[in-house]
Short mmCIF file of C-alpha atoms and ligand atoms in Angstrom, two decimals:
data_model
loop_
_atom_site.label_atom_id
_atom_site.label_comp_id
_atom_site.label_asym_id
_atom_site.label_seq_id
_atom_site.Cartn_x
_atom_site.Cartn_y
_atom_site.Cartn_z
CA MET E 1 8.34 -12.65 -17.12
CA GLY E 2 8.82 -8.91 -17.79
CA LYS E 3 12.01 -6.97 -17.21
CA PHE E 4 12.90 -3.30 -17.16
CA VAL E 5 16.04 -2.21 -18.98
CA ILE E 6 17.35 1.07 -17.61
CA ASN E 7 20.24 3.11 -18.95
CA GLY E 8 21.12 5.17 -15.92
CA GLY E 9 22.43 8.66 -15.58
CA ASN E 10 19.59 10.81 -16.94
CA ARG E 11 18.38 13.52 -14.60
CA LEU E 12 14.63 13.39 -14.02
CA ASN E 13 12.92 16.70 -14.75
CA GLY E 14 9.33 17.82 -15.27
CA THR E 15 6.00 16.85 -13.75
CA VAL E 16 4.58 13.48 -12.84
CA LYS E 17 0.91 12.88 -12.02
CA ILE E 18 0.31 10.52 -9.13
CA SER E 19 -2.38 7.84 -9.35
CA GLY E 20 -4.94 6.83 -6.75
CA ALA E 21 -3.65 5.07 -3.64
CA LYS E 22 -3.31 1.30 -3.99
CA ASN E 23 -3.74 0.63 -0.30
CA ALA E 24 -6.88 2.77 -0.13
CA ALA E 25 -8.43 1.33 -3.29
CA VAL E 26 -7.94 -2.28 -2.16
CA ALA E 27 -9.92 -1.45 1.01
CA LEU E 28 -12.66 0.60 -0.69
CA LEU E 29 -13.44 -2.07 -3.29
CA PRO E 30 -14.42 -4.80 -0.76
CA ALA E 31 -16.25 -2.14 1.30
CA VAL E 32 -18.71 -1.77 -1.58
CA LEU E 33 -20.15 -5.16 -0.54
CA LEU E 34 -21.69 -3.41 2.48
CA SER E 35 -23.75 -1.04 0.33
CA ASP E 36 -27.42 -1.46 -0.55
CA GLY E 37 -26.89 0.41 -3.81
CA VAL E 38 -24.51 1.06 -6.69
CA CYS E 39 -21.16 2.66 -5.81
CA ARG E 40 -19.05 4.56 -8.27
CA ILE E 41 -15.38 4.75 -7.35
CA GLU E 42 -13.10 7.14 -9.20
CA ASN E 43 -9.32 7.52 -9.27
CA ILE E 44 -8.69 3.79 -8.90
CA PRO E 45 -5.10 3.06 -9.91
CA ALA E 46 -4.89 0.77 -12.95
CA ILE E 47 -2.62 -1.84 -11.37
CA SER E 48 -2.85 -5.58 -10.96
CA ASP E 49 -3.83 -5.47 -7.25
CA THR E 50 -6.98 -3.41 -7.92
CA ALA E 51 -7.81 -5.56 -10.96
CA MET E 52 -7.62 -8.59 -8.66
CA ALA E 53 -9.95 -6.98 -6.08
CA VAL E 54 -12.44 -6.25 -8.87
CA SER E 55 -12.16 -9.87 -10.10
CA ILE E 56 -12.97 -11.09 -6.59
CA LEU E 57 -16.05 -8.83 -6.48
CA GLN E 58 -17.17 -10.24 -9.85
CA SER E 59 -16.56 -13.80 -8.70
CA LEU E 60 -18.88 -13.15 -5.75
CA GLY E 61 -21.63 -12.00 -8.11
CA ALA E 62 -21.24 -8.20 -8.14
CA ASP E 63 -22.09 -6.37 -11.37
CA VAL E 64 -19.05 -4.35 -12.38
CA LYS E 65 -18.95 -1.71 -15.08
CA TYR E 66 -15.77 0.16 -15.98
CA ILE E 67 -16.69 3.73 -16.93
CA ASP E 68 -13.07 4.41 -17.87
CA LYS E 69 -9.66 3.07 -16.87
CA HIS E 70 -9.88 4.61 -13.40
CA THR E 71 -13.61 4.66 -12.68
CA VAL E 72 -15.72 1.68 -11.86
CA GLU E 73 -19.39 1.27 -10.97
CA ILE E 74 -20.17 -1.69 -8.76
CA ASP E 75 -23.61 -3.03 -7.97
CA PRO E 76 -23.22 -5.45 -5.04
CA ARG E 77 -26.91 -6.27 -4.65
CA ARG E 78 -26.77 -9.63 -6.41
CA VAL E 79 -23.79 -10.91 -4.43
CA ASN E 80 -24.88 -14.17 -2.84
CA SER E 81 -21.63 -15.88 -1.93
CA PHE E 82 -19.54 -15.45 1.19
CA THR E 83 -16.60 -17.50 -0.11
CA VAL E 84 -13.64 -16.05 -1.98
CA ALA E 85 -11.99 -18.66 -4.19
CA LYS E 86 -8.57 -19.65 -2.90
CA GLU E 87 -6.81 -19.09 -6.22
CA LEU E 88 -7.99 -15.45 -6.18
CA SER E 89 -7.36 -14.61 -2.51
CA GLU E 90 -3.86 -16.07 -2.55
CA LYS E 91 -2.77 -13.55 -5.16
CA MET E 92 -3.03 -10.41 -3.01
CA ARG E 93 -2.55 -9.42 0.61
CA ALA E 94 -5.59 -7.21 0.75
CA SER E 95 -7.90 -10.13 -0.08
CA SER E 96 -8.18 -10.43 3.71
CA TYR E 97 -10.44 -7.33 3.58
CA PHE E 98 -13.10 -9.55 2.03
CA LEU E 99 -13.27 -11.30 5.41
CA GLY E 100 -14.38 -8.12 7.18
CA ALA E 101 -16.62 -6.96 4.35
CA LEU E 102 -18.39 -10.32 3.84
CA LEU E 103 -18.72 -10.83 7.58
CA GLY E 104 -20.28 -7.36 7.84
CA ARG E 105 -22.68 -8.16 5.00
CA PHE E 106 -23.64 -11.80 5.58
CA CYS E 107 -22.37 -12.50 9.13
CA HIS E 108 -20.35 -15.21 7.38
CA ALA E 109 -17.09 -15.06 5.40
CA ARG E 110 -14.71 -17.65 4.07
CA VAL E 111 -11.39 -16.53 2.58
CA ALA E 112 -8.04 -18.29 2.24
CA PRO E 113 -5.15 -16.62 4.09
CA PRO E 114 -3.92 -13.76 1.96
CA GLY E 115 -0.89 -13.66 -0.31
CA GLY E 116 1.06 -10.50 -1.17
CA CYS E 117 4.68 -9.50 -0.68
CA ASP E 118 6.85 -11.82 1.36
CA PHE E 119 8.84 -9.99 4.02
CA GLY E 120 8.51 -12.17 7.05
CA VAL E 121 5.59 -13.70 8.84
CA ARG E 122 2.36 -11.87 8.02
CA PRO E 123 -0.05 -12.92 10.77
CA ILE E 124 -3.74 -11.98 10.95
CA ASP E 125 -4.23 -12.73 14.65
CA GLN E 126 -5.32 -9.15 15.36
CA HIS E 127 -7.95 -9.28 12.61
CA ILE E 128 -9.28 -12.51 14.12
CA LYS E 129 -9.23 -11.06 17.62
CA GLY E 130 -11.41 -8.20 16.36
CA PHE E 131 -13.91 -10.49 14.62
CA GLN E 132 -14.17 -12.63 17.74
CA ALA E 133 -14.78 -9.57 19.91
CA LEU E 134 -17.70 -8.70 17.62
CA GLY E 135 -19.18 -12.15 18.24
CA ALA E 136 -17.83 -14.22 15.34
CA ASN E 137 -16.60 -17.75 15.64
CA VAL E 138 -13.39 -18.01 13.62
CA THR E 139 -11.89 -21.28 12.44
CA ILE E 140 -9.15 -22.14 9.99
CA GLU E 141 -9.92 -25.31 8.04
CA SER E 142 -8.62 -26.69 4.76
CA GLY E 143 -6.53 -23.59 4.24
CA GLN E 144 -9.49 -21.23 4.63
CA VAL E 145 -10.38 -18.74 7.35
CA ASP E 146 -14.06 -19.08 8.21
CA ALA E 147 -15.71 -16.37 10.30
CA LYS E 148 -19.35 -16.77 11.25
CA ALA E 149 -21.76 -15.07 13.65
CA GLU E 150 -25.45 -15.16 14.49
CA HIS E 151 -25.21 -11.40 14.50
CA LEU E 152 -22.37 -8.97 15.14
CA THR E 153 -22.39 -6.81 18.24
CA GLY E 154 -20.18 -3.78 18.79
CA ALA E 155 -17.30 -4.29 21.22
CA ALA E 156 -14.10 -2.75 22.51
CA VAL E 157 -11.01 -4.03 20.69
CA TYR E 158 -7.50 -3.16 21.80
CA LEU E 159 -4.94 -3.99 19.11
CA ASP E 160 -1.74 -5.47 20.56
CA LYS E 161 0.12 -4.24 17.51
CA VAL E 162 -0.66 -1.23 15.32
CA SER E 163 -2.00 -2.96 12.22
CA VAL E 164 -3.36 -1.29 9.11
CA GLY E 165 -5.04 -4.49 7.97
CA ALA E 166 -6.65 -5.33 11.31
CA THR E 167 -7.93 -1.75 11.74
CA ILE E 168 -9.51 -1.83 8.28
CA ASN E 169 -10.96 -5.31 8.68
CA ILE E 170 -12.53 -4.52 12.05
CA MET E 171 -14.00 -1.29 10.67
CA LEU E 172 -15.55 -3.25 7.79
CA ALA E 173 -17.05 -5.86 10.09
CA ALA E 174 -18.24 -3.35 12.69
CA VAL E 175 -19.85 -0.74 10.50
CA LYS E 176 -23.21 -2.60 10.43
CA ALA E 177 -22.85 -4.38 13.79
CA ARG E 178 -25.33 -3.61 16.57
CA GLY E 179 -24.09 -0.91 18.93
CA LEU E 180 -20.72 0.72 19.48
CA THR E 181 -17.30 -0.63 18.51
CA VAL E 182 -14.16 1.05 19.77
CA ILE E 183 -10.82 0.18 18.16
CA ASP E 184 -8.02 1.24 20.47
CA HIS E 185 -4.37 1.48 19.34
CA ALA E 186 -5.67 1.71 15.79
CA ALA E 187 -3.50 2.46 12.75
CA ARG E 188 -3.67 6.05 11.50
CA GLU E 189 -2.59 5.76 7.85
CA PRO E 190 -4.23 8.04 5.25
CA HIS E 191 -5.94 5.01 3.69
CA ILE E 192 -7.70 4.30 7.01
CA VAL E 193 -9.11 7.82 6.95
CA ASP E 194 -10.07 7.36 3.29
CA LEU E 195 -11.98 4.17 4.06
CA ALA E 196 -13.77 5.87 6.97
CA ASN E 197 -14.69 8.83 4.72
CA PHE E 198 -16.00 6.44 2.07
CA LEU E 199 -18.09 4.47 4.56
CA ASN E 200 -19.36 7.65 6.24
CA SER E 201 -20.42 9.03 2.86
CA MET E 202 -22.45 5.79 2.50
CA GLY E 203 -24.17 6.47 5.83
CA ALA E 204 -21.81 4.90 8.36
CA GLN E 205 -21.03 6.57 11.68
CA ILE E 206 -17.29 6.32 12.18
CA MET E 207 -15.43 8.82 14.29
CA GLY E 208 -11.76 9.25 15.09
CA ALA E 209 -10.22 7.71 11.97
CA GLY E 210 -6.72 9.17 11.73
CA THR E 211 -6.31 8.98 15.52
CA ASP E 212 -5.51 5.87 17.52
CA VAL E 213 -9.06 5.49 18.84
CA ILE E 214 -11.77 4.82 16.27
CA LYS E 215 -15.42 4.71 17.34
CA ILE E 216 -18.01 3.07 15.14
CA HIS E 217 -21.75 3.28 15.82
CA GLY E 218 -23.31 0.44 13.84
CA VAL E 219 -25.98 1.38 11.28
CA GLU E 220 -28.51 -0.85 9.50
CA HIS E 221 -28.04 0.37 5.96
CA LEU E 222 -25.32 1.83 3.79
CA TYR E 223 -26.20 3.48 0.50
CA GLY E 224 -24.62 3.73 -2.94
CA VAL E 225 -22.36 6.77 -3.46
CA SER E 226 -19.75 8.28 -5.77
CA TYR E 227 -16.30 8.58 -4.25
CA SER E 228 -12.77 9.36 -5.40
CA VAL E 229 -9.73 7.53 -3.98
CA ILE E 230 -6.98 9.65 -2.37
CA PRO E 231 -3.62 10.00 -4.18
CA ASP E 232 -0.94 7.40 -3.50
CA GLN E 233 1.45 8.65 -0.84
CA ILE E 234 4.01 5.90 -1.56
CA GLU E 235 3.98 6.31 -5.33
CA ALA E 236 4.57 10.03 -4.76
CA GLY E 237 7.42 9.34 -2.34
CA THR E 238 8.98 6.91 -4.79
CA TYR E 239 9.15 9.58 -7.53
CA MET E 240 10.54 12.09 -5.02
CA VAL E 241 13.37 9.71 -4.18
CA ALA E 242 13.95 8.95 -7.86
CA ALA E 243 14.31 12.68 -8.53
CA ALA E 244 16.78 13.01 -5.66
CA MET E 245 18.76 9.99 -6.89
CA THR E 246 19.22 11.41 -10.38
CA GLY E 247 20.08 14.98 -9.41
CA GLY E 248 16.81 16.15 -10.94
CA CYS E 249 13.97 18.52 -10.20
CA VAL E 250 10.45 17.10 -10.37
CA THR E 251 6.98 18.38 -9.55
CA ILE E 252 4.88 15.62 -8.05
CA ASP E 253 1.32 16.49 -8.97
CA ASN E 254 -2.05 15.33 -7.63
CA VAL E 255 -0.88 14.67 -4.07
CA ILE E 256 -1.95 15.64 -0.55
CA PRO E 257 1.29 17.25 0.73
CA LYS E 258 0.33 16.54 4.36
CA HIS E 259 0.47 12.79 3.62
CA LEU E 260 4.08 13.23 2.45
CA GLU E 261 5.37 15.12 5.50
CA SER E 262 7.59 12.37 6.94
CA ILE E 263 9.06 11.64 3.51
CA SER E 264 9.60 15.32 2.65
CA ALA E 265 11.20 15.96 6.06
CA LYS E 266 13.66 13.08 5.61
CA LEU E 267 14.56 14.16 2.08
CA CYS E 268 15.20 17.72 3.33
CA GLU E 269 17.39 16.36 6.12
CA ILE E 270 19.60 14.66 3.57
CA GLY E 271 19.94 17.78 1.47
CA ALA E 272 17.00 17.98 -0.95
CA VAL E 273 14.71 20.99 -1.22
CA VAL E 274 11.00 20.24 -1.09
CA GLU E 275 8.45 22.96 -1.82
CA GLU E 276 4.79 22.35 -1.00
CA PHE E 277 1.84 23.65 -3.00
CA ASP E 278 -1.90 22.94 -2.66
CA GLU E 279 -1.93 19.68 -4.59
CA SER E 280 1.69 19.16 -5.52
CA VAL E 281 5.22 19.17 -4.16
CA LYS E 282 8.38 20.08 -6.03
CA ILE E 283 11.60 18.36 -5.17
CA THR E 284 15.03 19.61 -6.12
CA ALA E 285 17.83 17.12 -5.63
CA PRO E 286 20.80 17.92 -3.42
CA ASN E 287 24.23 18.40 -5.02
CA THR E 288 25.49 15.80 -2.57
CA VAL E 289 23.19 13.43 -0.71
CA LYS E 290 23.96 13.64 3.03
CA SER E 291 23.93 10.51 5.18
CA GLY E 292 21.03 10.05 7.56
CA ILE E 293 19.15 7.90 10.03
CA VAL E 294 15.75 6.48 9.11
CA ASN E 295 13.34 4.75 11.49
CA THR E 296 10.31 3.21 9.87
CA MET E 297 7.15 3.56 11.97
CA PRO E 298 3.38 3.38 11.56
CA HIS E 299 1.88 6.67 10.31
CA PRO E 300 2.75 9.50 10.92
CA GLY E 301 6.24 7.99 11.11
CA PHE E 302 8.43 7.29 8.10
CA PRO E 303 6.57 4.60 6.11
CA THR E 304 8.03 1.13 5.86
CA ASP E 305 6.78 1.13 2.26
CA MET E 306 9.42 3.81 1.51
CA GLN E 307 12.25 1.98 3.28
CA PRO E 308 13.81 0.21 0.28
CA GLN E 309 13.65 3.36 -1.87
CA ILE E 310 15.34 5.61 0.72
CA THR E 311 17.97 2.90 1.32
CA ALA E 312 18.79 2.95 -2.40
CA LEU E 313 19.25 6.73 -2.21
CA LEU E 314 21.38 6.59 0.94
CA SER E 315 23.65 4.05 -0.77
CA VAL E 316 25.21 7.00 -2.63
CA ALA E 317 25.20 9.39 0.35
CA ASP E 318 28.28 11.10 1.71
CA GLY E 319 29.02 9.03 4.83
CA THR E 320 27.36 6.20 6.72
CA SER E 321 23.59 5.94 7.15
CA PHE E 322 21.42 3.70 9.33
CA VAL E 323 17.97 2.44 8.40
CA ASN E 324 15.97 0.76 11.17
CA GLU E 325 13.00 -1.33 10.03
CA ASN E 326 10.49 -1.33 12.87
CA VAL E 327 7.39 -2.69 11.13
CA TRP E 328 8.36 -5.87 9.26
CA ASP E 329 10.70 -8.65 10.37
CA ASN E 330 12.44 -9.26 7.09
CA ARG E 331 12.26 -6.33 4.70
CA PHE E 332 15.90 -6.11 3.63
CA GLN E 333 15.94 -9.05 1.22
CA TYR E 334 16.65 -6.71 -1.70
CA VAL E 335 19.94 -5.48 -0.21
CA ASP E 336 21.93 -8.28 -1.86
CA GLN E 337 20.65 -7.05 -5.21
CA LEU E 338 21.64 -3.44 -4.45
CA ASN E 339 25.08 -4.64 -3.39
CA LEU E 340 25.45 -6.30 -6.81
CA MET E 341 25.23 -2.76 -8.15
CA GLY E 342 28.14 -1.62 -5.99
CA SER E 343 26.42 -0.38 -2.85
CA ASP E 344 28.01 -1.19 0.50
CA ILE E 345 25.14 -2.20 2.78
CA GLN E 346 25.25 -4.61 5.68
CA VAL E 347 22.14 -5.85 7.38
CA ASP E 348 22.19 -6.71 11.04
CA GLY E 349 18.72 -7.94 12.02
CA LYS E 350 16.36 -5.04 11.51
CA VAL E 351 19.10 -2.46 10.84
CA ALA E 352 20.83 -1.69 7.55
CA ILE E 353 24.20 -0.01 7.81
CA ILE E 354 24.88 1.84 4.60
CA LYS E 355 28.33 3.09 3.76
CA GLY E 356 27.82 5.60 0.99
CA VAL E 357 29.65 4.93 -2.30
CA ARG E 358 30.43 7.43 -5.05
CA ASN E 359 28.17 5.76 -7.58
CA LEU E 360 26.33 2.57 -8.43
CA GLU E 361 27.03 0.46 -11.53
CA GLY E 362 24.40 -1.11 -13.77
CA HIS E 363 23.81 -4.83 -13.20
CA GLU E 364 21.20 -7.56 -13.67
CA VAL E 365 19.01 -7.62 -10.56
CA LYS E 366 15.76 -9.18 -9.44
CA SER E 367 12.94 -7.53 -7.55
CA THR E 368 11.88 -9.55 -4.54
CA ASP E 369 8.75 -7.53 -3.77
CA LEU E 370 6.91 -4.38 -4.81
CA ARG E 371 8.87 -1.68 -2.97
CA ALA E 372 12.15 -3.56 -3.31
CA GLY E 373 11.54 -3.52 -7.05
CA ALA E 374 10.94 0.24 -6.92
CA ALA E 375 14.24 0.64 -5.06
CA LEU E 376 16.10 -1.27 -7.77
CA VAL E 377 14.53 0.93 -10.45
CA ILE E 378 15.68 4.01 -8.52
CA ALA E 379 19.16 2.53 -8.19
CA GLY E 380 19.20 1.77 -11.92
CA LEU E 381 18.16 5.34 -12.78
CA GLY E 382 21.09 6.71 -10.81
CA ALA E 383 23.66 4.06 -11.79
CA LYS E 384 26.32 4.21 -14.47
CA GLY E 385 25.52 1.90 -17.37
CA THR E 386 22.68 -0.52 -17.93
CA THR E 387 20.55 -2.15 -15.22
CA VAL E 388 18.12 -4.94 -15.97
CA VAL E 389 15.43 -5.40 -13.30
CA ASP E 390 13.79 -8.82 -13.46
CA ASN E 391 10.43 -9.89 -11.93
CA VAL E 392 8.70 -6.59 -12.66
CA LYS E 393 5.30 -8.18 -12.04
CA TYR E 394 5.88 -7.20 -8.41
CA ILE E 395 6.42 -3.57 -9.36
CA GLU E 396 3.37 -3.57 -11.60
CA ARG E 397 1.21 -4.67 -8.63
CA GLY E 398 1.56 -1.16 -7.24
CA TYR E 399 2.88 1.38 -9.77
CA GLU E 400 0.62 2.42 -12.62
CA ASN E 401 2.44 3.10 -15.92
CA ILE E 402 5.80 3.39 -14.23
CA VAL E 403 7.74 3.11 -17.48
CA GLU E 404 5.65 5.78 -19.20
CA LYS E 405 5.79 8.14 -16.20
CA LEU E 406 9.57 7.82 -15.84
CA THR E 407 10.09 8.19 -19.60
CA LEU E 408 8.11 11.45 -19.55
CA LEU E 409 10.50 12.69 -16.85
CA GLY E 410 13.48 11.93 -19.09
CA ALA E 411 14.51 8.44 -17.94
CA ASP E 412 15.84 5.88 -20.40
CA ILE E 413 13.76 2.85 -19.38
CA LYS E 414 11.89 0.24 -21.37
CA ARG E 415 10.00 -2.93 -20.59
CA ILE E 416 10.90 -6.17 -22.34
CA ASP E 417 9.31 -9.60 -22.04
N1 LIG Y 501 0.72 -7.84 12.53
C1 LIG Y 501 0.49 -8.77 13.53
N2 LIG Y 501 -0.76 -9.32 13.60
C2 LIG Y 501 -1.76 -8.98 12.75
C3 LIG Y 501 -1.51 -8.04 11.74
C4 LIG Y 501 -0.26 -7.48 11.66
O1 LIG Y 501 1.37 -9.08 14.31
O2 LIG Y 501 -2.87 -9.53 12.89
C5 LIG Y 501 2.05 -7.23 12.43
C6 LIG Y 501 2.75 -7.55 11.10
O3 LIG Y 501 3.44 -8.78 11.15
C7 LIG Y 501 3.67 -6.36 10.93
C8 LIG Y 501 2.87 -5.20 11.58
O4 LIG Y 501 1.90 -5.83 12.43
O5 LIG Y 501 4.84 -6.57 11.66
C9 LIG Y 501 2.17 -4.28 10.62
O6 LIG Y 501 1.32 -5.02 9.77
P1 LIG Y 501 0.01 -4.40 9.12
O7 LIG Y 501 -1.14 -5.25 9.49
O8 LIG Y 501 -0.06 -2.95 9.43
O9 LIG Y 501 0.30 -4.59 7.57
P2 LIG Y 501 -0.71 -4.98 6.43
O10 LIG Y 501 -2.05 -4.43 6.74
O11 LIG Y 501 -0.58 -6.41 6.12
C10 LIG Y 501 -0.38 -2.78 5.07
C11 LIG Y 501 0.05 -2.45 3.68
C12 LIG Y 501 1.53 -2.74 3.51
C13 LIG Y 501 2.31 -1.94 4.56
C14 LIG Y 501 1.78 -2.21 5.96
C15 LIG Y 501 2.42 -1.33 7.01
C16 LIG Y 501 -1.96 -2.83 2.42
C17 LIG Y 501 -2.69 -3.64 1.43
N3 LIG Y 501 -0.74 -3.23 2.74
O12 LIG Y 501 -0.11 -4.18 5.22
O13 LIG Y 501 1.86 -2.25 2.23
O14 LIG Y 501 3.67 -2.30 4.51
O15 LIG Y 501 0.36 -2.00 6.00
O16 LIG Y 501 2.21 0.00 6.72
O17 LIG Y 501 -2.45 -1.81 2.87
C18 LIG Y 501 3.00 -2.18 0.20
O18 LIG Y 501 2.15 -1.38 -0.22
O19 LIG Y 501 4.09 -2.40 -0.39
C19 LIG Y 501 2.74 -2.89 1.43
C20 LIG Y 501 3.37 -4.01 1.75
#
């Protein structure tokens, strides 16, 4: 099991290039199943979650050709299976998108409930509600979700909870259904818009992605296209926080600044300076991090996927901060690890109360999930002494070349096995 060894205290300076968005790529890859031709997807992040999605496509019979590390050509025409093997689907959360995509293609899909990071119950009732509204019969047998329909018919679906996954899955199933589907109370994340743009470039008719009402007129055919994945908003935010933690000044390149607005605004509130350019932002750390209040919310609110990282930063703020987690039930499991490094954080239900300390001290810690792992790396970069972060397989699910990127910025970090 890999570990990162970090000697903290180096200021991060320079430019870091952000990779393609994990959460967009893991939706676009299954969407290729709906195409009648070859799709070429560029700017795919080289991380284990996208590799897993590609493996699932191959296991279903798709022809996959890597043009380079970040570009893949997928021919889905020979796919003849609607079942994703359990040992593959259990390894990633986004394997649930194969339900929507296979249902859309074959009117039949069988996928085991998804794996992914563990921060509380991760239900898929809203996905199922959407499939049922479109006419599918959904059963769960022998640990597999089976969704089957004679044909899919457009319908109105009101989501009881804003869900990224349910919005994406219903879009995938509805795009070739007969008639009009309306998803009300839909999620608005940039990766939802990216998926809609991808499908529309293939010939779909999706309107309203990025708002809370998405309308989908079903079409009979989707065609092969070339498409480039948007930059990763959360990877960008993670490097912004790392820069702030180390007193550095970093240009975050290859981003869409609009996607970073809630993160930039919060970092400015706590004393950083963020300058926006066309495809980059430059962050200059504050002399002293000010305390703050963070409320995680669906987009355009402050992303839950940045909650652990900002908590790590606020642990060295001047004063007491409050972080309210409004999306997941149990996303503070990493706090015990941060406290081993000298932070003073108490969790009360969905609120973390953070009394700022002067500095963190290096320690052996374990990442409990992807973003928690990123938070521990940030803490290690800012801490005095040596931090060893264990279980880095979680971090590598979502951050391409994190050691190389941080090293280029001046960090003292290496990976050991
Ligand atoms: N929910 C339900 N029923 C459902 C679906 C969701 O009650 O059928 C609840 C969840 O329990 C949660 C909330 O709705 O409380 C939001 O869940 P959502 O469905 O939006 O999450 P997800 O689609 O499973 C995606 C990202 C997560 C990110 C969340 C929220 C992907 C592959 N994953 O998960 O990203 O935290 O949206 O923005 O896109 C990460 O990248 O580290 C990560 C965990």
